[in-house]
Coordinates of C-alpha atoms and ligand atoms in Angstrom, one line a residue:
M256 CA 150.9 110.1 189.1
T257 CA 147.3 111.3 189.0
A258 CA 144.2 109.1 189.2
I259 CA 141.7 109.2 186.3
M260 CA 139.2 111.7 187.9
F261 CA 135.8 112.5 186.6
H262 CA 132.2 112.9 187.6
L263 CA 129.9 109.9 187.0
N264 CA 126.2 110.6 187.1
G265 CA 126.8 113.5 189.5
A266 CA 129.3 111.9 191.9
P267 CA 133.1 112.3 191.7
V268 CA 135.1 109.2 190.8
A269 CA 138.9 108.5 191.0
V270 CA 140.2 105.4 189.2
R271 CA 143.7 104.1 190.0
D272 CA 143.5 100.4 189.0
A273 CA 142.5 100.3 185.3
A274 CA 144.7 99.8 182.3
P275 CA 144.8 103.0 180.2
T276 CA 143.3 101.0 177.3
T277 CA 140.2 100.1 179.4
T278 CA 137.3 101.5 177.5
L279 CA 134.7 103.7 179.2
L280 CA 132.1 101.1 178.3
E281 CA 134.1 98.3 180.0
Y282 CA 134.4 100.4 183.0
L283 CA 130.8 101.4 183.2
R284 CA 129.5 97.8 182.7
G285 CA 131.9 96.6 185.4
R286 CA 130.7 99.1 188.0
P287 CA 128.0 97.7 187.3
L288 CA 126.1 100.2 185.2
P289 CA 124.8 97.9 182.6
G290 CA 122.3 100.3 181.0
T291 CA 124.9 101.3 178.5
K292 CA 125.0 98.5 175.9
E293 CA 127.7 97.0 173.7
G294 CA 126.4 96.4 170.1
C295 CA 129.4 96.5 167.8
A296 CA 132.3 97.8 169.9
E297 CA 133.5 99.8 166.9
G298 CA 131.6 103.0 167.0
D299 CA 129.0 102.1 164.4
C300 CA 125.7 101.4 166.2
G301 CA 125.4 103.9 169.0
A302 CA 124.1 101.4 171.6
C303 CA 126.9 102.5 173.9
T304 CA 126.1 106.3 173.7
V305 CA 126.8 108.3 176.8
I306 CA 126.8 112.0 177.5
L307 CA 130.1 113.7 178.1
R308 CA 130.1 117.2 179.5
T309 CA 133.3 119.3 179.7
P310 CA 134.0 122.8 181.0
A311 CA 133.4 125.5 178.4
G312 CA 133.3 129.2 179.3
D313 CA 131.2 129.5 182.5
G314 CA 129.3 126.3 181.9
L315 CA 129.5 122.8 180.3
A316 CA 129.6 121.7 176.7
T317 CA 127.4 118.6 176.2
R318 CA 128.0 116.0 173.6
A319 CA 127.1 112.4 172.9
V320 CA 130.0 109.9 172.5
N321 CA 130.5 106.2 171.9
A322 CA 131.8 104.7 175.2
C323 CA 132.9 101.5 173.4
I324 CA 135.8 103.1 171.6
M325 CA 136.7 105.7 174.2
P326 CA 139.6 104.9 176.5
L327 CA 138.6 105.6 180.1
P328 CA 141.4 108.2 180.7
M329 CA 139.7 110.4 178.0
A330 CA 136.9 111.0 180.6
H331 CA 139.4 112.7 183.0
G332 CA 138.2 116.1 183.9
A333 CA 134.7 115.5 182.4
E334 CA 131.3 114.6 183.6
V335 CA 129.9 111.3 182.3
I336 CA 126.2 110.7 182.3
T337 CA 124.8 107.3 181.6
V338 CA 121.2 106.2 181.1
E339 CA 121.1 105.4 184.8
G340 CA 121.9 109.0 185.5
L341 CA 118.9 110.4 183.7
D342 CA 116.0 111.2 186.1
D343 CA 112.7 110.5 184.3
H344 CA 114.0 112.5 181.3
P345 CA 111.3 113.8 178.9
V346 CA 112.9 111.8 176.1
Q347 CA 112.4 108.6 178.2
R348 CA 108.8 109.5 178.9
E349 CA 108.0 110.2 175.2
M350 CA 109.8 107.1 174.0
A351 CA 107.7 105.0 176.3
A352 CA 104.5 106.8 175.5
R353 CA 105.1 106.3 171.8
H354 CA 106.2 102.7 171.9
A355 CA 109.6 103.7 170.4
S356 CA 111.3 100.6 171.8
Q357 CA 110.8 96.9 171.0
C358 CA 113.7 94.6 172.0
G359 CA 115.1 97.6 173.8
F360 CA 118.8 96.9 173.1
C361 CA 119.4 100.1 171.2
T362 CA 117.0 102.2 173.3
P363 CA 119.5 103.6 176.0
G364 CA 121.7 104.7 173.1
F365 CA 118.9 106.5 171.4
V366 CA 117.8 108.1 174.6
M367 CA 121.3 109.3 175.4
A368 CA 121.8 110.6 171.9
L369 CA 118.6 112.6 172.1
A370 CA 119.2 113.7 175.7
A371 CA 122.6 115.1 174.7
R372 CA 120.9 117.8 172.6
P373 CA 122.1 121.1 174.2
P374 CA 119.3 123.3 175.6
G375 CA 117.8 125.3 172.8
A376 CA 119.5 123.4 170.0
P377 CA 117.2 122.6 167.0
A378 CA 114.9 119.6 167.5
D379 CA 113.2 119.6 164.1
R380 CA 113.1 116.6 161.9
A381 CA 116.3 117.3 160.0
A382 CA 118.3 118.2 163.1
T383 CA 117.1 115.0 164.9
E384 CA 117.9 112.8 161.9
E385 CA 121.4 114.2 161.9
R386 CA 121.6 113.7 165.7
L387 CA 120.6 110.0 165.3
A388 CA 122.7 109.1 162.2
G389 CA 125.1 107.2 164.5
N390 CA 122.3 105.1 166.1
L391 CA 120.9 101.9 164.6
C392 CA 117.7 100.1 165.6
R393 CA 116.9 96.7 164.2
C394 CA 113.3 96.3 165.4
T395 CA 111.2 99.4 165.9
G396 CA 111.5 101.7 162.9
Y397 CA 112.5 105.2 163.4
G398 CA 109.2 107.0 163.2
P399 CA 108.2 106.8 166.9
I400 CA 111.7 107.7 167.9
L401 CA 111.7 110.8 165.8
A402 CA 108.3 111.7 167.1
A403 CA 109.5 111.3 170.7
A404 CA 112.4 113.5 170.0
E405 CA 110.3 116.4 168.8
A406 CA 107.6 116.0 171.5
S407 CA 110.2 116.0 174.3
A408 CA 112.2 119.0 173.2
D409 CA 110.4 121.8 175.2
D410 CA 110.3 119.9 178.4
A411 CA 114.0 118.9 178.0
D412 CA 114.9 122.6 177.4
A413 CA 113.1 123.6 180.6
R414 CA 115.4 121.3 182.6
A415 CA 118.5 123.4 181.8
D416 CA 120.2 124.6 185.1
P417 CA 123.0 127.0 184.2
A418 CA 123.9 127.6 187.9
A419 CA 124.4 123.9 188.6
D420 CA 126.4 123.6 185.4
A421 CA 128.7 126.4 186.4
A422 CA 129.3 124.8 189.8
T423 CA 130.1 121.4 188.1
A424 CA 132.4 123.2 185.6
A425 CA 134.3 124.9 188.5
T426 CA 134.9 121.5 190.2
L427 CA 135.9 119.8 186.9
T428 CA 138.3 122.7 186.0
A429 CA 140.1 122.2 189.3
I430 CA 141.0 118.6 188.4
P431 CA 144.8 118.5 187.6
P432 CA 146.1 117.4 184.2
L433 CA 146.4 113.6 183.8
D434 CA 149.7 111.8 184.2
Y435 CA 148.6 108.2 184.8
T436 CA 150.6 105.1 185.2
W437 CA 149.3 101.5 185.7
N438 CA 151.3 98.4 185.5
G439 CA 154.1 99.9 183.2
R440 CA 151.6 101.6 181.0
H441 CA 151.2 105.4 180.8
F442 CA 148.6 107.9 179.7
L443 CA 149.6 111.5 179.5
A444 CA 147.2 114.4 178.8
P445 CA 149.2 117.7 179.1
T446 CA 147.4 121.0 178.8
S447 CA 150.2 123.0 177.1
E448 CA 151.7 122.5 173.7
A449 CA 155.2 122.9 175.2
A450 CA 154.6 119.9 177.5
F451 CA 153.0 117.9 174.7
A452 CA 155.9 118.6 172.3
E453 CA 158.4 117.5 174.9
A454 CA 156.5 114.2 175.5
A455 CA 156.0 113.7 171.8
A456 CA 159.8 113.6 171.4
R457 CA 159.9 110.4 173.5
D458 CA 158.0 108.4 170.8
P459 CA 154.6 107.7 172.4
V460 CA 151.5 106.8 170.6
I461 CA 149.6 110.0 170.0
L462 CA 145.9 109.8 170.7
A463 CA 143.3 112.4 169.7
G464 CA 139.6 111.4 169.6
A465 CA 140.3 107.6 169.5
T466 CA 137.8 107.0 166.7
D467 CA 140.5 105.1 164.9
V468 CA 142.7 104.1 167.8
G469 CA 139.8 102.9 169.9
L470 CA 139.1 100.2 167.2
W471 CA 142.7 99.1 167.3
I472 CA 142.1 98.6 171.1
T473 CA 138.8 96.7 170.8
K474 CA 139.6 94.8 167.7
R475 CA 143.3 94.3 167.7
L476 CA 144.0 94.4 171.4
F477 CA 146.4 97.3 170.8
D478 CA 148.3 97.9 174.1
P479 CA 151.0 100.7 173.7
V480 CA 153.4 101.5 176.5
T481 CA 152.7 105.3 176.5
I482 CA 149.7 107.1 175.1
L483 CA 150.0 110.9 174.6
S484 CA 146.7 112.7 174.3
T485 CA 146.0 115.9 172.4
L486 CA 142.7 116.3 174.1
R487 CA 143.5 119.0 176.6
V488 CA 146.3 120.8 174.6
R489 CA 144.7 124.3 174.3
E490 CA 146.9 125.5 171.4
L491 CA 145.9 122.5 169.3
A492 CA 142.2 123.1 169.7
T493 CA 141.8 126.5 168.1
I494 CA 140.3 127.7 164.8
E495 CA 141.5 131.1 163.6
E496 CA 141.3 133.1 160.4
R497 CA 144.6 134.7 159.4
D498 CA 146.3 135.8 156.1
G499 CA 143.4 134.6 153.9
A500 CA 143.4 131.1 155.5
L501 CA 141.4 129.2 158.0
I502 CA 143.9 127.7 160.4
V503 CA 142.5 124.6 162.1
G504 CA 144.3 123.0 165.1
A505 CA 144.8 119.3 165.0
A506 CA 142.7 118.7 168.1
V507 CA 139.6 120.5 166.7
T508 CA 136.8 118.0 166.6
H509 CA 134.8 117.3 163.5
T510 CA 131.8 118.8 165.2
A511 CA 133.6 122.1 166.0
F512 CA 135.1 122.2 162.4
H513 CA 131.7 121.5 160.9
A514 CA 130.1 124.4 162.9
A515 CA 132.8 126.7 161.8
I516 CA 132.4 126.1 158.0
R517 CA 128.9 124.7 157.4
D518 CA 127.2 128.0 156.5
R519 CA 130.2 129.6 154.7
F520 CA 131.4 126.7 152.7
P521 CA 128.3 124.5 152.0
A522 CA 130.1 121.9 149.9
L523 CA 132.5 121.1 152.7
G524 CA 129.6 121.4 155.1
E525 CA 127.7 118.7 153.3
L526 CA 130.8 116.5 153.3
M527 CA 131.1 116.9 157.0
Q528 CA 127.4 116.1 157.5
R529 CA 128.1 112.8 155.7
F530 CA 131.2 112.1 157.9
A531 CA 130.3 109.2 160.3
G532 CA 127.6 110.0 162.8
L533 CA 127.5 112.7 165.5
Q534 CA 129.0 110.6 168.3
V535 CA 132.1 110.0 166.1
R536 CA 132.2 113.6 164.9
N537 CA 132.0 114.7 168.6
A538 CA 135.1 112.8 169.4
G539 CA 137.2 112.5 166.2
T540 CA 139.5 115.3 165.2
V541 CA 140.7 117.0 162.0
G542 CA 144.3 116.2 162.9
G543 CA 143.5 112.5 163.5
N544 CA 141.9 112.3 160.1
I545 CA 145.1 113.6 158.5
A546 CA 147.6 111.8 160.6
N547 CA 145.7 108.5 160.2
A548 CA 146.5 108.9 156.5
S549 CA 143.7 106.5 155.4
P550 CA 143.3 106.3 151.6
I551 CA 139.5 106.7 152.3
G552 CA 139.7 109.5 154.9
D553 CA 137.3 112.2 153.9
L554 CA 139.1 115.4 154.8
P555 CA 142.5 115.0 153.0
P556 CA 141.1 115.0 149.5
A557 CA 138.9 118.1 150.3
F558 CA 141.8 119.9 151.9
I559 CA 144.2 119.0 149.1
A560 CA 141.8 120.3 146.5
A561 CA 141.5 123.5 148.4
G562 CA 145.3 124.0 148.4
A563 CA 146.0 123.2 152.1
T564 CA 149.3 123.5 153.9
L565 CA 150.1 121.2 156.7
E566 CA 151.9 122.4 159.8
L567 CA 153.9 119.9 161.8
G568 CA 155.1 120.7 165.3
H569 CA 158.2 119.5 167.1
H570 CA 159.9 120.2 170.4
H571 CA 162.6 122.1 168.4
G572 CA 160.3 124.1 166.0
R573 CA 157.7 123.8 163.3
R574 CA 157.7 123.1 159.6
T575 CA 155.1 123.4 156.8
L576 CA 154.5 121.4 153.6
P577 CA 151.8 121.1 151.0
L578 CA 149.3 118.6 152.4
E579 CA 149.6 116.4 149.4
D580 CA 153.3 116.0 150.0
Y581 CA 152.6 114.6 153.5
F582 CA 151.2 111.3 152.1
L583 CA 154.1 109.4 150.6
A584 CA 152.7 105.9 150.1
Y585 CA 150.2 103.6 151.9
G586 CA 151.2 103.6 155.6
S587 CA 154.0 106.1 155.1
Q588 CA 154.0 109.8 155.8
D589 CA 156.5 112.6 155.8
R590 CA 156.5 112.9 159.6
R591 CA 159.8 112.7 161.4
A592 CA 160.6 111.4 164.9
G593 CA 159.0 113.6 167.5
E594 CA 156.8 115.5 165.0
Y595 CA 153.1 115.8 165.4
V596 CA 150.3 117.2 163.3
R597 CA 149.8 120.8 164.6
A598 CA 147.4 122.5 162.3
V599 CA 146.1 122.6 158.7
H600 CA 146.0 125.9 156.8
L601 CA 143.0 126.1 154.4
P602 CA 143.1 129.0 151.9
L603 CA 139.7 130.7 151.9
D604 CA 139.6 131.1 148.2
G605 CA 140.3 127.4 147.7
L606 CA 137.5 126.6 150.2
A607 CA 135.1 128.9 148.3
R608 CA 135.8 127.1 145.0
L609 CA 135.6 123.6 146.5
T610 CA 133.0 121.0 145.5
C611 CA 133.0 117.5 147.0
H612 CA 131.3 114.3 145.8
K613 CA 131.3 111.3 148.2
V614 CA 130.2 107.9 147.0
S615 CA 129.1 105.5 149.7
K616 CA 126.3 103.1 150.1
R617 CA 124.6 105.0 152.9
F618 CA 124.2 108.8 153.0
Q619 CA 125.6 109.2 156.6
S620 CA 127.7 107.1 158.8
D621 CA 129.4 105.2 156.0
I622 CA 132.9 104.9 154.8
T623 CA 133.8 106.3 151.3
A624 CA 134.2 104.1 148.3
V625 CA 135.3 107.0 146.1
L626 CA 135.5 110.7 147.0
G627 CA 136.2 113.4 144.4
C628 CA 137.0 116.9 145.6
F629 CA 137.5 119.6 142.9
A630 CA 138.6 123.3 143.0
L631 CA 138.5 124.9 139.6
R632 CA 139.3 128.5 138.6
L633 CA 137.9 129.7 135.4
D634 CA 139.1 132.6 133.2
G635 CA 136.0 133.3 131.2
D636 CA 135.1 129.8 129.7
T637 CA 138.6 128.6 130.0
V638 CA 139.9 126.4 132.9
A639 CA 142.8 128.5 134.4
E640 CA 143.5 126.2 137.3
A641 CA 142.3 122.7 138.3
R642 CA 143.0 120.9 141.5
L643 CA 141.4 117.5 141.4
A644 CA 141.9 115.3 144.5
Y645 CA 140.5 111.8 145.1
G646 CA 140.1 109.4 148.0
G647 CA 139.6 105.7 147.4
M648 CA 141.6 105.7 144.1
A649 CA 145.1 104.9 145.4
G650 CA 147.0 103.9 148.6
I651 CA 146.9 107.6 149.6
P652 CA 144.7 110.6 149.0
A653 CA 146.1 112.1 145.8
R654 CA 145.8 114.7 143.1
A655 CA 144.9 113.6 139.6
R656 CA 147.7 115.4 137.8
Y657 CA 147.0 113.9 134.3
A658 CA 143.3 114.8 134.5
E659 CA 144.2 118.3 135.7
A660 CA 146.6 118.7 132.8
A661 CA 143.8 117.6 130.4
M662 CA 141.6 120.5 131.7
V663 CA 143.9 123.5 132.2
G664 CA 144.0 126.0 129.3
R665 CA 141.0 124.3 127.7
P666 CA 137.3 125.4 127.5
Y667 CA 135.3 124.1 130.5
S668 CA 133.1 121.9 128.3
A669 CA 131.7 118.4 128.2
E670 CA 134.5 117.4 125.8
T671 CA 137.2 118.7 128.2
V672 CA 135.7 116.9 131.1
A673 CA 135.5 113.7 129.2
A674 CA 139.2 114.0 128.3
A675 CA 140.0 114.6 131.9
G676 CA 137.9 111.5 132.9
A677 CA 139.8 109.4 130.4
A678 CA 143.1 110.7 131.8
L679 CA 142.2 109.4 135.2
A680 CA 143.4 105.9 134.0
Q681 CA 146.9 107.4 133.9
D682 CA 146.6 108.8 137.4
F683 CA 145.2 105.8 139.2
A684 CA 145.2 102.0 139.3
P685 CA 142.6 101.5 142.0
L686 CA 142.1 98.4 144.0
T687 CA 139.1 96.1 144.1
D688 CA 137.8 95.6 147.6
L689 CA 134.6 95.1 149.5
R690 CA 133.4 98.6 148.8
A691 CA 134.0 98.8 145.0
S692 CA 135.8 97.1 142.1
A693 CA 138.7 98.8 140.4
A694 CA 136.6 99.2 137.2
Y695 CA 133.7 100.8 139.1
R696 CA 136.1 103.2 140.9
L697 CA 137.6 104.4 137.7
R698 CA 134.3 104.8 136.0
I699 CA 132.7 106.6 139.0
A700 CA 135.7 108.9 139.4
A701 CA 135.2 110.1 135.8
N702 CA 131.5 110.4 136.3
L703 CA 132.0 112.6 139.4
L704 CA 133.9 115.0 137.1
R705 CA 130.9 114.9 134.7
R706 CA 128.4 115.4 137.6
D707 CA 130.5 118.3 138.9
H708 CA 130.5 119.9 135.4
L709 CA 126.7 119.5 135.0
E710 CA 126.1 121.0 138.5
R711 CA 128.5 123.9 138.0
T712 CA 127.1 124.8 134.6
G713 CA 123.6 124.5 135.9
T714 CA 122.7 121.7 133.6
A715 CA 121.8 119.5 136.5
R716 CA 120.4 120.5 139.8
T717 CA 122.6 119.9 142.9
R718 CA 121.0 117.2 145.0
L719 CA 120.4 118.3 148.6
A720 CA 121.6 116.4 151.7
G721 CA 119.2 113.6 152.5
E722 CA 117.4 113.7 149.1
A723 CA 116.9 110.4 147.3
G724 CA 120.0 109.5 145.4
A725 CA 122.2 112.2 147.0
G726 CA 124.7 109.7 148.2
L727 CA 124.9 107.7 145.1
A728 CA 127.1 108.1 142.1
A729 CA 126.1 110.2 139.1
Ligands
FAD856 C1 131.8 104.5 163.0 C2 132.9 105.3 162.4 C3 132.7 106.0 161.2 C4 133.7 106.7 160.6 N1 133.3 107.4 159.5 C5 134.3 108.1 158.9 C6 134.0 108.9 157.7 O1 132.8 109.0 157.3 N2 135.0 109.5 157.1 C7 136.3 109.5 157.5 O2 137.2 110.1 156.9 N3 136.6 108.8 158.6 C8 135.7 108.1 159.3 N4 136.0 107.4 160.4 C9 137.4 107.3 160.9 C10 137.7 108.3 162.0 O3 136.6 108.9 162.7 C11 138.5 109.5 161.5 O4 139.7 109.1 160.8 C12 138.9 110.5 162.6 O5 139.2 111.8 162.0 C13 140.1 110.1 163.4 O6 140.4 111.1 164.3 P1 140.7 110.8 165.8 O7 140.9 112.1 166.5 O8 139.6 110.0 166.4 O9 142.0 110.0 165.7 P2 142.7 108.9 166.7 O10 141.9 107.7 166.5 O11 142.9 109.4 168.0 O12 144.1 108.8 165.9 C14 144.2 108.3 164.6 C15 145.6 108.3 164.2 O13 146.2 109.6 164.1 C16 147.3 109.8 165.0 N5 147.1 111.2 165.5 C17 146.0 111.8 166.0 N6 146.3 113.1 166.2 C18 147.6 113.3 165.9 C19 148.4 114.4 165.9 N7 148.0 115.6 166.2 N8 149.7 114.3 165.4 C20 150.1 113.1 165.0 N9 149.4 112.0 165.0 C21 148.1 112.1 165.4 C22 147.1 108.7 166.0 O14 148.4 108.3 166.5 C23 146.6 107.6 165.1 O15 147.6 107.0 164.4 C24 135.0 106.7 161.1 C25 135.3 106.0 162.3 C26 134.2 105.3 162.9 C27 134.6 104.6 164.2
FES857 S1 128.8 99.4 170.8 FE1 128.2 100.1 168.8 S2 128.8 102.1 168.8 FE2 129.6 101.4 170.6
FES858 S1 114.3 98.2 169.7 FE1 115.4 96.4 169.1 S2 117.3 97.1 168.3 FE2 116.1 98.9 168.6

């Protein structure tokens, strides 16, 4: 058995007496380090933001994460910095000088989200807005906070200390893999896929970024006997391009995936920009978004439209299947005992044709009401191939086969698109819930096809990320 070992504000820590489901936030506040606040305990408000630094190359990769939904063992082998660990940071100075805090409850979270900006990373208005999309303030207004971010950037960059980072990285790298037991509960974090696959065969709960599972812990008091983490499995954290496809490992975070695709495939890049806030994207993984199989998960419809193949791993070998076949019914997937999501294969030509339209009430950090992802291949004016995939329209992410049939072989015209829109009623019988009524969902799903047609044919201008109305339905 190993202890949970990490660095906290510069000092090494070894924890042997905490349940594996203890959140990092609970641990910090119990130390006591009460600067890190609890607002929502579900990853939404950013009040609990801390900095997590992990070895990368010769140095450390820095990212902001939500401590409230992060099980403490996920800090193993990392450096955790809380607001108490900042030493008169330029962000703190500028926030104070510009009165960027009122009641102060959200302030440590904002400070940590801004202080997590890696040296030299953009600090312009757009980059800062993206960095703060996961932080909510009820009192002050965001103007002074944004101004403080910009004003502090140069001084913050000047604090970079690569030699100190390299020394910390060497100490963290020497920490052995985690195999932790407390009171009959286990947390395993193997570093090789062989060890992971062997442990997966013993029916544990698999944990990746914990941005879904963390909420089961805080909201449903989920307390599994064994948790198996993908976090340190090297083979699951790679992105490679091979045979005309991008092969994305299950443990690749949304942030890493976003960086890999945002310039090359802007439609998918914009969808990723609208996925949660940065703290969630820094922890959550591509594999978790697929395995979770939520009907309103954002990646499955995009990947299905692009023609993705899912690769499942097992102690005894691997198998592949079209991603759409993985989702059988609400809460049921084609995953056998001992199997785990290994990677998703995304055809480059499918990604190049992809357009995505997410309908949610807020532009960022909001769950989808309806998501339409479309990949069309035209032969002249005629639709040669149509892959239309939706989220929020059924118990699973699914293709609209009737609507596709209404398009293929026909001219790509307003009439064809209207016929496909009408056919959606044969494809889906959506639910009414808090986010949207069934009638609204059907109507908006058809309107997304219309919007896509108008944008592709140049009749309507594509709205840019952040522009008024960009997140709303056509
Ligand atoms: C504030 C907030 C905002 C969010 N916004 C969005 C959003 O905009 N769009 C969206 O789609 N989602 C959103 N989510 C949901 C969540 O972030 C995603 O579903 C995320 O991709 C889950 O990945 P994870 O690595 O955190 O998974 P975890 O929470 O670690 O696991 C999720 C599920 O997948 C299983 N699992 C994970 N990896 C594997 C694997 N390799 N093999 C087998 N099973 C596995 C786990 O057992 C669990 O059942 C949001 C969540 C929060 C808290
Ligand atoms: S307390 Fe709100 S995100 Fe953690
Ligand atoms: S200053 Fe009060 S919540 Fe932000």
